[in-house]
Amino acid sequence: MKELVVISGKGGTGKTSLVAAFARLAGRAALADCDVDAADLHLVVRANDREEHPFSGGKVARVIDERCTGCDRCREVCRFAAISADPYRVDPVRCEGCGLCVRLCPSEAIAFDAVVNGAWYVADTPFGPLVHARLRPAEENSGKLVTVVRNEARRLATEQGLDLVLVDGSPGIGCPVIASLAGASLALVVTEPTLSGQHDLGRVLELCRHFRLPVAVCVNKWDLNPELAGEIEREALAKGARFVQRVGYDRLFTAAQIAGDSVLDAAGARATEAIATGRRAPQTAARASSSADGAPRDEAANVISAKSATPDVATPDVATPDVAGEVRRLWQALREALDGAAADSAVR
Amino acid sequence: MSESDPGHAPLSLRVAVASGKGGTGKTTVAANLAATVVSDGLRVQLLDADVEEPNCHLFVRPTLKDSSPIEVLIPEVDEARCTLCGRCSEVCEYKAIVVLPTTVLVYNELCHSCGACALLCPEQAISEVGRAVGVLERGVAEVKGAPRGDSAGEGTHEIAFVQGRLTIGEAKPVPAVHAVAGAVDGEADVAIIDCPPGTSCPVVEAVRDSDLVVLVTEPTPFGLSDLRLAVAMVRELGQPFAVVINRADVGDDRVRRYCAEEGIPILLEIADDRRVAEAYSRGQLAIEAVPGLRQQFGALWSAVRAAADDAAGRDSAHARARATRGDTSAEASDSTPGSKAGQS
């Protein structure tokens, strides 16, 4: 079984939109939304929840008033400033569940309760089962919940004979990201041609190297700053990315979200509409979008000027970005890399 | 304006800029607001608490003046004293310390620095030592003021800058966020905190104790879904909050309807403008790239103050605290629409 994890470092680069498109292109796969802080994949894969499970990721201390003598020992030892006095109370948001106060209270006046701090769900989608989750607001242990979601998606994949798990990761480089990387076959890092995107990509690539995970990079919305896109691609390859691929900026991504569909569906709808209104469908060969050599792409400048003059999705005349084609090519490259990764591990 | 008088008592307003969804424009709002406000002659501190991916520095380009390690405490076992009794492992809720037949292993990345193992070791064989998980950097960022008719805004202005950076490979950002939040300067008129995305522990640490949380969202289904979660979080914390809608014309109307239904004020809508996106891509402040935006951020500042005052007014203890800081913002709250901060 192969597992593709889509992460980004910087948020809002298009992870979830791409995963929704990959789900459609993969045919059938197990889907795991590991962005448990802000899960959105279920909004664009026509998900129907069929199971809900509580998630308990830890414990929290609670003062039992009748036993409390106000000795203050708990407040003294708490490193998280979670306990206030008169009357003694534990702030469940601040409490880290270490249990030190519970153990040290001379009157056994502190209970230590398991808390439900989230839930995870199994949904049916036309593309395979989806496992997603919701962490209760202001909770911790998102890394543990990510692990639950991934394990459940893998279990479902095995059960249903699926050879692929698609994981939508979370932004950043901290515990939920680390939890989504362990044991994956390949990571796709989605970035954008901004200084922030470049900066954050550098940190994520380093994280992947830390975990010895093969990486591919997608520069989404590349035509926002073609020069920086090229620079980012060269850097990514120098830092060991297997390949880089670009996808153009297109409001189709937003249109797809609003329709609750993938960008491929939205592209199909746009093509149909264009035919119906007698306009030409998007140009598939408007520009080359994939290259691992970082070579300059002259057509980029044309695309930019054409697009800034006609930013509206309803004018698919010259050089309308073919994001659907770009996403398809990206998926093909990922599929090949995943098969290669499988071959690598077979050799080992 | 009387506030440009360096002798005035600081406003000490603490504003956290957060969002559920990443990439909605937190950094854009935080950095541009800081640059706008500092041009009004106020003392501004900009703190980047998105320690996993700090980006504010790309826009205000600070000169960093000092850097100090952010440390957490981890146990160190004195093998000469240790009897391998196993008590430390038993009391560790995080399974961060494991007693083997001949030695004790500490898994640093699992440790929450609670101190239980050290305090409860019957042999006093465990001491706690610092381990760096990131760095806290301080500096000064110079931004240009804009000619605005009066001469007050011209010239360059200094923003006090603080950022935390988590070491790559470290799983727990909270201590680093805590260090940034702890660097808020009470002498500043406004401390603007650029928070991490999400709704869990790192954000909580960053928005806690702020006078107002500004939630930045975009009018898309993902934006709305994540805004709902962020609102649930700030309500859980009892923090006053309001919304800024970025790329305001890209999607649909559901975010606005949601805010109206929930009585959440929308302080500013920033239009989707390719020039803003391109300035962002270059690391340029949007107010320097797009005429008119500076005025919009000026209006945002008035709305932020009004919303914070309004929230404070409903919390009398807080109001007293603010009164002692010499707050004088009545004129702003009178003239600003949408000044009611949403609260639980």
XYZ file of C-alpha atoms in Angstrom:
692
model
C 0.000 0.000 0.000
C 1.284 3.439 -0.904
C 0.634 6.599 0.986
C 0.884 10.108 -0.451
C 0.927 12.940 2.090
C 0.161 16.444 0.860
C 1.601 19.174 3.076
C 2.608 22.784 2.615
C 4.346 24.589 5.436
C 2.470 27.761 4.592
C -1.303 27.518 4.796
C -3.720 28.310 2.005
C -1.536 27.120 -0.854
C -4.104 24.650 -2.192
C -3.442 21.318 -0.463
C -7.066 20.367 0.004
C -8.139 21.403 -3.495
C -5.371 19.268 -4.985
C -6.160 16.263 -2.786
C -9.806 16.442 -3.894
C -8.660 16.393 -7.520
C -6.244 13.507 -6.870
C -9.056 11.528 -5.237
C -11.043 11.868 -8.427
C -8.068 10.933 -10.629
C -7.047 7.980 -8.463
C -10.428 6.375 -9.003
C -10.536 4.672 -5.638
C -8.341 5.362 -2.640
C -8.682 5.762 1.094
C -8.708 9.453 2.003
C -7.441 10.852 5.283
C -7.887 14.488 6.278
C -5.112 15.032 8.782
C -5.640 18.777 9.113
C -7.602 18.088 12.272
C -7.514 21.755 13.353
C -9.320 22.924 10.252
C -10.541 19.957 8.246
C -12.063 20.904 4.884
C -11.588 17.946 2.552
C -15.065 16.604 3.331
C -16.500 19.787 1.787
C -15.227 18.964 -1.690
C -15.478 15.171 -2.052
C -19.244 14.759 -1.601
C -18.767 13.028 1.723
C -21.530 11.294 3.650
C -20.592 10.526 7.214
C -21.506 7.037 8.284
C -19.617 6.661 11.581
C -18.686 9.009 14.393
C -16.200 8.078 17.111
C -15.204 10.104 20.144
C -11.518 10.913 20.515
C -9.958 11.022 23.920
C -6.422 12.285 23.777
C -5.588 12.875 27.380
C -6.688 13.645 30.874
C -7.501 16.754 32.790
C -7.378 17.498 36.513
C -10.465 18.558 38.467
C -10.654 19.768 42.082
C -13.144 17.984 44.336
C -14.397 20.842 46.521
C -15.523 18.732 49.497
C -12.024 17.360 49.955
C -9.960 20.445 49.177
C -8.348 22.013 52.246
C -6.847 24.921 50.333
C -3.260 23.907 51.127
C -2.121 25.347 47.790
C 0.228 22.468 47.034
C -1.357 21.884 43.584
C -0.941 25.483 42.534
C 2.643 25.475 43.741
C 3.678 22.501 41.629
C 1.688 23.214 38.461
C 4.043 24.299 35.692
C 1.220 25.402 33.429
C -0.441 28.002 35.660
C -3.633 25.987 35.278
C -4.792 26.240 38.886
C -6.373 29.250 40.517
C -7.165 29.659 44.201
C -10.259 30.503 46.295
C -11.969 28.340 45.365
C -9.381 26.024 43.833
C -10.112 25.458 40.187
C -8.328 23.873 37.240
C -8.500 25.669 33.908
C -9.060 22.754 31.535
C -7.579 24.698 28.614
C -4.319 25.349 30.428
C -4.135 21.919 32.075
C -1.648 19.706 30.232
C -2.836 16.550 31.948
C 0.480 15.762 33.606
C -1.210 14.583 36.788
C 1.422 16.026 39.094
C -1.170 17.869 41.209
C -3.261 14.714 41.388
C -0.322 12.750 42.770
C 0.854 15.405 45.202
C -2.444 16.547 46.703
C -2.276 15.450 50.365
C -6.086 15.253 50.595
C -6.645 13.296 47.375
C -8.883 16.156 46.378
C -8.063 16.174 42.674
C -9.753 13.877 40.198
C -8.055 12.977 36.927
C -10.628 12.513 34.203
C -10.191 11.260 30.676
C -11.509 13.962 28.394
C -13.164 13.729 25.041
C -11.371 16.384 23.030
C -12.546 15.611 19.584
C -14.226 13.173 17.264
C -13.309 11.324 14.116
C -15.619 10.291 11.333
C -15.744 7.751 8.556
C -17.514 8.996 5.457
C -18.370 7.456 2.116
C -17.360 9.350 -0.979
C -17.626 8.381 -4.674
C -13.830 8.006 -4.590
C -13.435 5.752 -1.562
C -13.749 6.015 2.194
C -12.766 9.277 3.915
C -11.586 9.529 7.501
C -11.705 13.015 8.921
C -11.758 14.501 12.369
C -12.537 17.501 14.407
C -10.516 18.526 17.381
C -12.600 20.408 19.895
C -11.584 24.042 19.839
C -8.672 25.054 22.041
C -7.616 21.431 22.560
C -4.248 19.790 22.321
C -3.119 16.366 21.199
C -3.733 17.043 17.542
C -0.769 14.783 16.737
C -2.469 11.838 18.418
C -5.689 12.487 16.536
C -3.770 12.659 13.248
C -2.316 9.240 14.025
C -5.798 7.859 14.703
C -7.087 9.255 11.398
C -4.190 7.838 9.393
C -4.317 4.441 11.007
C -8.032 4.219 10.401
C -7.617 5.197 6.742
C -4.935 2.536 6.311
C -7.146 -0.043 7.976
C -10.015 0.814 5.639
C -7.701 0.653 2.636
C -6.590 -2.836 3.620
C -10.137 -3.921 4.328
C -11.381 -2.660 0.971
C -8.379 -3.819 -1.038
C -7.251 -0.283 -1.954
C -3.592 0.256 -2.767
C -3.458 3.972 -2.071
C -3.978 6.298 0.890
C -4.229 10.017 0.128
C -3.460 12.200 3.107
C -4.379 15.883 3.333
C -1.921 17.278 5.883
C -1.905 20.393 8.001
C 0.162 23.552 7.615
C 3.292 24.128 9.661
C 6.084 21.816 10.745
C 4.896 20.837 14.233
C 3.262 17.791 15.792
C 0.300 17.239 13.440
C 2.606 17.473 10.419
C 5.207 15.189 11.918
C 2.467 12.708 12.834
C 1.207 12.732 9.245
C 4.652 12.050 7.758
C 5.796 8.973 9.661
C 5.852 5.963 7.371
C 4.480 7.714 4.268
C 5.724 6.721 0.787
C 5.958 10.212 -0.676
C 5.223 13.778 0.381
C 3.927 16.391 -2.018
C 4.708 19.873 -0.754
C 2.379 22.481 -2.221
C 3.828 25.958 -2.229
C 3.216 29.275 -3.970
C 5.587 31.773 -5.581
C 5.731 34.192 -2.673
C 8.584 34.915 -0.303
C 6.475 33.344 2.440
C 5.888 30.243 0.356
C 9.586 30.019 -0.461
C 10.625 30.489 3.156
C 8.139 27.922 4.448
C 8.970 25.412 1.717
C 12.592 25.504 2.814
C 11.595 24.579 6.346
C 9.248 21.793 5.243
C 11.829 20.276 2.902
C 14.268 20.219 5.769
C 11.645 18.501 7.916
C 11.108 15.835 5.240
C 14.840 15.298 4.975
C 14.928 14.926 8.742
C 12.456 12.045 8.356
C 14.135 10.731 5.175
C 10.927 11.028 3.196
C 10.997 11.406 -0.608
C 9.443 14.692 -1.698
C 7.861 16.251 -4.769
C 6.971 19.924 -5.001
C 4.064 21.715 -6.642
C 4.293 25.467 -7.186
C 0.632 26.427 -7.219
C -0.506 29.794 -8.635
C 2.955 29.937 -10.244
C 2.015 32.751 -12.623
C 1.512 35.120 -9.690
C 5.282 35.610 -9.795
C 6.900 33.532 -12.569
C 10.413 34.604 -11.705
C 10.126 33.547 -8.087
C 8.355 30.341 -9.176
C 11.413 29.410 -11.224
C 13.729 30.238 -8.348
C 11.675 28.115 -5.941
C 11.695 25.199 -8.375
C 15.455 25.314 -8.769
C 15.917 25.469 -5.022
C 13.514 22.586 -4.452
C 15.403 20.387 -6.907
C 18.716 21.369 -5.357
C 17.321 20.374 -1.984
C 16.454 16.911 -3.257
C 12.868 17.126 -4.517
C 12.186 14.271 -6.938
C 10.412 16.628 -9.298
C 8.644 19.951 -9.379
C 5.475 20.797 -11.199
C 3.503 24.003 -11.560
C -0.190 24.763 -11.553
C -1.568 28.141 -12.657
C -3.625 30.617 -10.675
C -7.290 30.262 -11.493
C -10.469 31.279 -9.719
C -11.731 27.882 -10.784
C -10.323 26.632 -7.464
C -12.753 28.885 -5.603
C -15.620 28.027 -7.942
C -14.978 24.336 -7.266
C -15.108 24.892 -3.497
C -18.402 26.702 -3.774
C -19.815 23.868 -5.870
C -18.455 21.349 -3.344
C -16.476 19.678 -6.091
C -12.934 19.266 -7.310
C -11.274 21.673 -9.690
C -11.559 19.004 -12.401
C -15.339 19.019 -12.115
C -15.363 22.795 -12.179
C -13.160 22.765 -15.297
C -15.582 20.348 -16.920
C -18.469 22.629 -16.059
C -16.624 25.604 -17.506
C -15.889 23.755 -20.724
C -19.546 22.752 -21.049
C -20.629 26.307 -20.443
C -18.128 27.590 -22.991
C -19.483 25.189 -25.587
C -23.046 26.139 -24.738
C -22.286 29.825 -25.160
C -20.320 29.229 -28.334
C -16.948 30.193 -26.919
C -13.806 28.199 -27.193
C -12.905 25.817 -24.433
C -9.672 26.351 -22.519
C -6.511 25.889 -24.492
C -4.877 22.720 -23.342
C -1.528 23.486 -24.901
C -1.341 27.082 -23.724
C 1.991 26.442 -22.117
C 4.266 23.756 -20.866
C 3.789 23.345 -17.180
C 6.064 20.561 -16.130
C 9.773 20.557 -16.155
C 12.395 19.290 -13.846
C 15.204 21.356 -15.257
C 14.172 24.777 -14.049
C 14.658 26.081 -17.591
C 13.159 29.465 -18.339
C 9.697 29.370 -19.793
C 9.128 32.234 -22.158
C 5.425 31.732 -22.494
C 5.052 32.600 -18.826
C 5.248 36.333 -19.479
C 2.480 36.131 -22.053
C 0.244 34.215 -19.735
C 0.690 36.769 -17.002
C -0.172 39.770 -19.139
C -3.102 38.030 -20.775
C -4.459 36.997 -17.428
C -4.084 40.302 -15.661
C -6.003 41.898 -18.500
C -8.758 39.294 -18.266
C -8.889 37.924 -14.756
C -12.509 36.820 -15.090
C -13.187 33.086 -15.332
C -15.920 33.717 -17.881
C -13.528 34.775 -20.628
C -11.808 31.594 -21.738
C -10.287 32.995 -24.889
C -6.555 33.258 -25.312
C -4.285 31.395 -22.948
C -6.907 30.511 -20.385
C -4.959 28.503 -17.864
C -5.545 24.818 -18.212
C -5.326 24.044 -14.524
C -7.213 20.790 -14.988
C -4.560 19.591 -17.436
C -1.810 20.714 -15.104
C -3.369 18.897 -12.179
C -3.702 15.755 -14.293
C -0.028 15.903 -15.264
C 0.933 16.465 -11.660
C -1.065 13.408 -10.646
C 0.558 11.308 -13.354
C 4.015 12.293 -12.144
C 3.030 11.517 -8.550
C 1.627 8.150 -9.534
C 4.894 7.273 -11.273
C 6.922 8.433 -8.287
C 4.715 6.384 -5.952
C 5.191 3.282 -8.098
C 8.922 4.014 -8.081
C 8.870 4.375 -4.306
C 7.142 1.009 -4.074
C 9.822 -0.515 -6.312
C 12.549 1.045 -4.156
C 11.169 -0.485 -1.015
C 10.765 -3.851 -2.746
C 14.468 -3.777 -3.629
C 15.364 -2.945 -0.075
C -2.657 64.180 17.285
C -1.986 64.202 20.978
C -0.891 60.596 20.853
C 2.270 61.472 18.971
C 3.442 63.109 22.164
C 6.084 60.671 23.409
C 5.112 61.431 26.989
C 1.602 59.981 26.802
C 0.737 56.934 28.858
C 0.822 53.829 26.634
C -2.470 52.408 25.389
C -1.114 48.911 26.008
C -3.538 47.397 23.566
C -2.894 43.792 22.674
C -4.293 42.647 19.346
C -3.963 39.060 18.133
C -4.420 38.336 14.435
C -5.552 34.755 13.939
C -7.513 32.468 11.631
C -8.643 28.874 11.525
C -7.592 28.372 7.945
C -4.037 29.062 6.895
C -3.180 31.427 4.082
C -6.112 33.775 4.595
C -3.968 36.850 5.185
C -3.027 36.978 8.878
C 0.457 38.191 8.126
C -0.807 40.727 5.595
C -3.212 42.163 8.153
C -0.720 42.122 11.037
C 2.190 43.671 9.143
C 0.162 46.306 7.302
C -1.745 47.265 10.432
C 1.526 47.655 12.319
C 3.016 49.803 9.564
C -0.112 51.961 9.370
C -0.409 52.516 13.089
C 3.256 53.342 13.578
C 2.865 56.127 11.001
C 0.320 57.708 13.356
C 3.099 58.216 15.873
C 2.109 55.376 18.154
C 4.561 52.957 19.684
C 4.011 49.666 17.901
C 5.326 46.232 18.586
C 4.894 43.485 15.999
C 5.276 39.940 17.295
C 5.373 36.925 15.014
C 4.054 33.979 17.011
C 3.637 31.718 13.986
C 6.788 29.999 15.148
C 6.503 27.061 12.768
C 6.507 29.341 9.735
C 7.238 32.937 10.768
C 6.786 35.281 7.800
C 6.281 38.807 9.166
C 9.981 39.529 8.825
C 9.678 39.175 5.064
C 7.405 42.236 4.946
C 8.892 44.599 7.516
C 12.511 43.442 7.082
C 13.692 44.093 10.607
C 17.277 44.489 11.664
C 17.585 41.769 14.282
C 19.498 42.895 17.318
C 19.504 39.917 19.570
C 18.684 36.277 19.571
C 18.200 34.042 22.574
C 17.415 30.358 22.796
C 13.899 29.295 23.770
C 14.369 26.467 26.196
C 12.229 23.809 27.763
C 13.191 21.731 30.768
C 13.905 18.046 30.313
C 14.964 15.472 32.877
C 18.562 14.391 33.279
C 19.132 11.197 35.219
C 22.110 10.828 37.519
C 22.937 7.168 36.915
C 25.033 6.999 40.084
C 21.959 7.713 42.198
C 19.336 5.979 40.066
C 18.180 2.613 41.410
C 16.070 1.867 38.317
C 12.997 1.729 40.547
C 10.729 2.827 37.700
C 8.850 5.541 39.580
C 9.677 8.240 36.999
C 8.303 6.186 34.173
C 5.188 5.372 36.200
C 4.373 9.039 36.867
C 5.061 10.295 33.351
C 1.718 10.715 31.582
C 3.494 11.259 28.274
C 5.620 8.082 28.246
C 8.656 10.323 27.821
C 10.853 8.459 30.287
C 11.337 4.721 30.155
C 13.227 2.568 32.630
C 15.057 -0.371 31.086
C 16.846 -3.133 33.024
C 20.154 -1.254 33.028
C 19.403 2.321 32.114
C 16.812 5.085 31.812
C 15.837 6.534 28.440
C 14.376 10.010 28.006
C 12.424 10.816 24.844
C 12.914 14.568 24.703
C 10.264 15.200 22.083
C 7.550 13.582 24.204
C 8.419 15.469 27.384
C 6.042 18.266 28.422
C 8.390 19.654 31.094
C 5.871 19.068 33.862
C 8.575 18.168 36.367
C 6.759 15.127 37.762
C 9.655 12.699 37.300
C 12.156 15.000 39.005
C 9.855 15.886 41.860
C 8.693 12.331 42.528
C 11.988 10.448 42.136
C 12.566 8.862 45.559
C 16.347 8.995 45.095
C 16.422 12.587 43.855
C 18.358 11.232 40.914
C 16.654 13.453 38.349
C 17.495 17.063 37.725
C 16.031 19.255 35.011
C 18.147 20.854 32.349
C 17.317 23.313 29.597
C 16.972 22.156 26.016
C 16.683 24.675 23.198
C 13.640 24.193 20.944
C 13.855 27.443 19.042
C 15.044 31.008 19.149
C 13.488 34.288 20.168
C 14.708 37.169 18.051
C 14.241 40.884 18.616
C 14.942 43.784 16.400
C 13.672 46.971 14.875
C 11.857 47.379 11.587
C 11.842 50.709 9.792
C 8.813 51.442 7.673
C 8.036 54.400 5.508
C 5.175 56.670 6.394
C 3.046 58.080 3.611
C 2.483 61.729 2.817
C -1.055 62.296 3.978
C -1.557 66.045 3.914
C -0.419 66.515 7.481
C 3.270 65.935 7.982
C 2.803 63.553 10.900
C 2.931 60.409 8.780
C 5.974 61.213 6.709
C 9.488 59.981 7.221
C 10.400 56.604 8.613
C 8.996 54.959 11.708
C 10.328 52.185 13.866
C 8.388 49.090 14.785
C 9.721 47.017 17.645
C 9.913 43.517 16.224
C 9.874 40.111 17.921
C 9.688 36.679 16.388
C 9.980 33.112 17.547
C 11.338 30.338 15.368
C 10.782 26.693 16.185
C 13.718 24.417 15.437
C 12.909 22.117 12.534
C 12.025 18.641 13.731
C 10.628 19.901 17.030
C 7.023 18.797 17.451
C 5.840 21.218 20.114
C 5.479 24.860 19.181
C 3.728 25.974 22.379
C 6.817 26.879 24.435
C 8.090 29.001 21.546
C 4.695 30.700 21.134
C 4.668 31.273 24.874
C 8.065 32.953 24.672
C 6.829 35.317 21.952
C 3.635 36.139 23.850
C 5.758 36.752 26.935
C 7.760 39.361 25.035
C 4.776 41.708 24.676
C 5.889 45.141 25.833
C 3.368 46.851 28.101
C 4.947 50.192 27.261
C 3.929 49.913 23.628
C 0.667 51.503 22.544
C -0.223 48.430 20.581
C 1.268 44.969 20.414
C 0.146 43.133 17.280
C 0.580 39.382 17.408
C 0.635 37.346 14.201
C -0.686 33.972 15.368
C -0.218 30.447 14.041
C -3.124 29.049 11.984
C -5.532 26.500 13.400
C -7.654 26.290 16.521
C -5.604 24.202 18.923
C -2.973 24.741 21.587
C -0.450 26.935 19.722
C -3.117 29.480 18.743
C -4.625 29.457 22.217
C -1.248 30.370 23.625
C -0.932 33.250 21.155
C -4.413 34.805 21.509
C -4.704 34.477 25.279
C -4.959 37.767 27.189
C -5.412 39.875 24.083
C -7.783 42.834 24.121
C -9.111 41.804 20.748
C -8.656 38.824 18.451
C -8.946 39.713 14.780
C -9.981 36.632 12.814
C -8.956 36.865 9.177
C -11.030 34.813 6.783
C -11.985 34.621 3.140
C -15.481 34.267 1.687
C -15.150 30.668 0.551
C -16.558 27.409 1.929
C -13.171 26.516 3.440
C -12.889 30.001 4.883
C -16.333 29.765 6.465
C -15.824 26.261 7.806
C -12.565 27.257 9.452
C -13.948 30.584 10.681
C -16.682 28.719 12.559
C -14.006 26.657 14.301
C -11.946 29.739 15.114
C -15.020 31.473 16.538
C -15.738 28.429 18.688
C -12.178 28.612 19.966
C -12.193 32.289 20.912
C -15.616 31.872 22.522
C -14.310 28.940 24.528
C -11.530 31.220 25.737
C -13.914 34.117 26.360
C -11.850 36.421 24.172
C -13.426 39.393 22.411
C -13.083 39.083 18.669
C -14.034 40.492 15.296
C -13.530 39.539 11.664
C -11.600 40.844 8.671
C -12.572 39.395 5.283
C -9.699 39.149 2.856
C -10.076 38.639 -0.903
C -13.583 39.808 -0.169
C -15.003 39.388 -3.650
C -13.703 35.951 -4.625
C -16.361 33.657 -3.267
C -19.910 33.823 -2.061
C -21.880 35.596 0.631
C -22.009 32.875 3.277
C -19.280 34.306 5.500
C -21.073 37.669 5.677
C -24.396 36.006 6.412
C -22.785 33.912 9.125
C -21.236 36.995 10.751
C -24.571 38.820 10.612
C -26.421 35.884 12.191
C -23.837 35.548 14.939
C -23.575 39.292 15.557
C -19.867 39.278 14.741
C -18.567 42.643 13.529
C -16.689 42.738 10.232
C -14.006 45.371 10.710
C -12.647 45.456 7.175
C -13.081 43.839 3.795
C -9.980 43.758 1.621
C -10.787 43.374 -2.066
C -9.147 40.655 -4.129
C -6.566 42.649 -6.002
C -3.800 41.146 -8.035
C -1.531 44.010 -6.936
C -1.964 42.936 -3.304
C -1.115 39.344 -4.211
C 1.909 40.413 -6.223
C 3.154 42.734 -3.481
C 2.751 39.845 -1.058
C 4.710 37.558 -3.345
C 7.606 40.051 -3.342
C 7.495 40.615 0.380
C 6.244 44.178 -0.015
C 3.699 45.770 2.294
C 0.339 46.040 0.542
C -0.160 49.598 1.807
C 2.957 50.616 -0.093
C 1.815 48.925 -3.279
C -1.852 49.817 -3.535
C -3.071 53.389 -3.190
C -5.973 53.725 -0.794
C -5.144 50.663 1.261
C -3.353 52.709 3.895
C -6.603 54.588 4.558
C -8.422 51.269 4.833
C -5.923 50.026 7.376
C -6.291 53.337 9.212
C -10.015 52.661 9.413
C -9.265 49.127 10.583
C -7.156 50.529 13.398
C -10.021 52.780 14.540
C -12.396 49.840 14.367
C -9.986 47.618 16.299
C -9.682 50.195 19.067
C -13.403 50.714 19.207
C -14.085 46.981 19.307
C -11.490 46.451 22.016
C -12.914 49.305 24.087
C -16.399 48.030 23.617
C -15.362 44.569 24.811
C -13.474 46.086 27.715
C -16.512 48.155 28.635
C -18.481 44.993 29.170
C -15.810 43.609 31.448
C -15.551 46.104 34.278
C -12.388 44.699 35.830
C -10.718 44.903 32.482
C -12.060 48.409 31.979
C -10.555 49.554 35.265
C -7.232 48.053 34.269
C -7.377 49.880 30.973
C -8.396 53.120 32.653
C -5.260 53.012 34.750
C -3.253 52.704 31.539
C -4.588 56.128 30.591
C -6.657 55.044 27.668
C -8.263 57.875 25.722
C -10.013 56.488 22.735
C -13.558 57.753 23.068
C -13.418 59.627 19.788
C -12.616 56.459 17.888
C -15.492 54.453 19.284
C -18.033 57.138 18.465
C -17.203 57.392 14.826
C -16.653 53.771 13.906
C -19.333 51.513 12.512
C -19.516 47.898 13.578
C -17.775 48.479 16.841
C -19.370 45.746 18.894
C -16.881 42.990 19.477
C -18.452 39.569 19.362
C -18.314 37.691 22.599
C -19.642 34.422 23.887
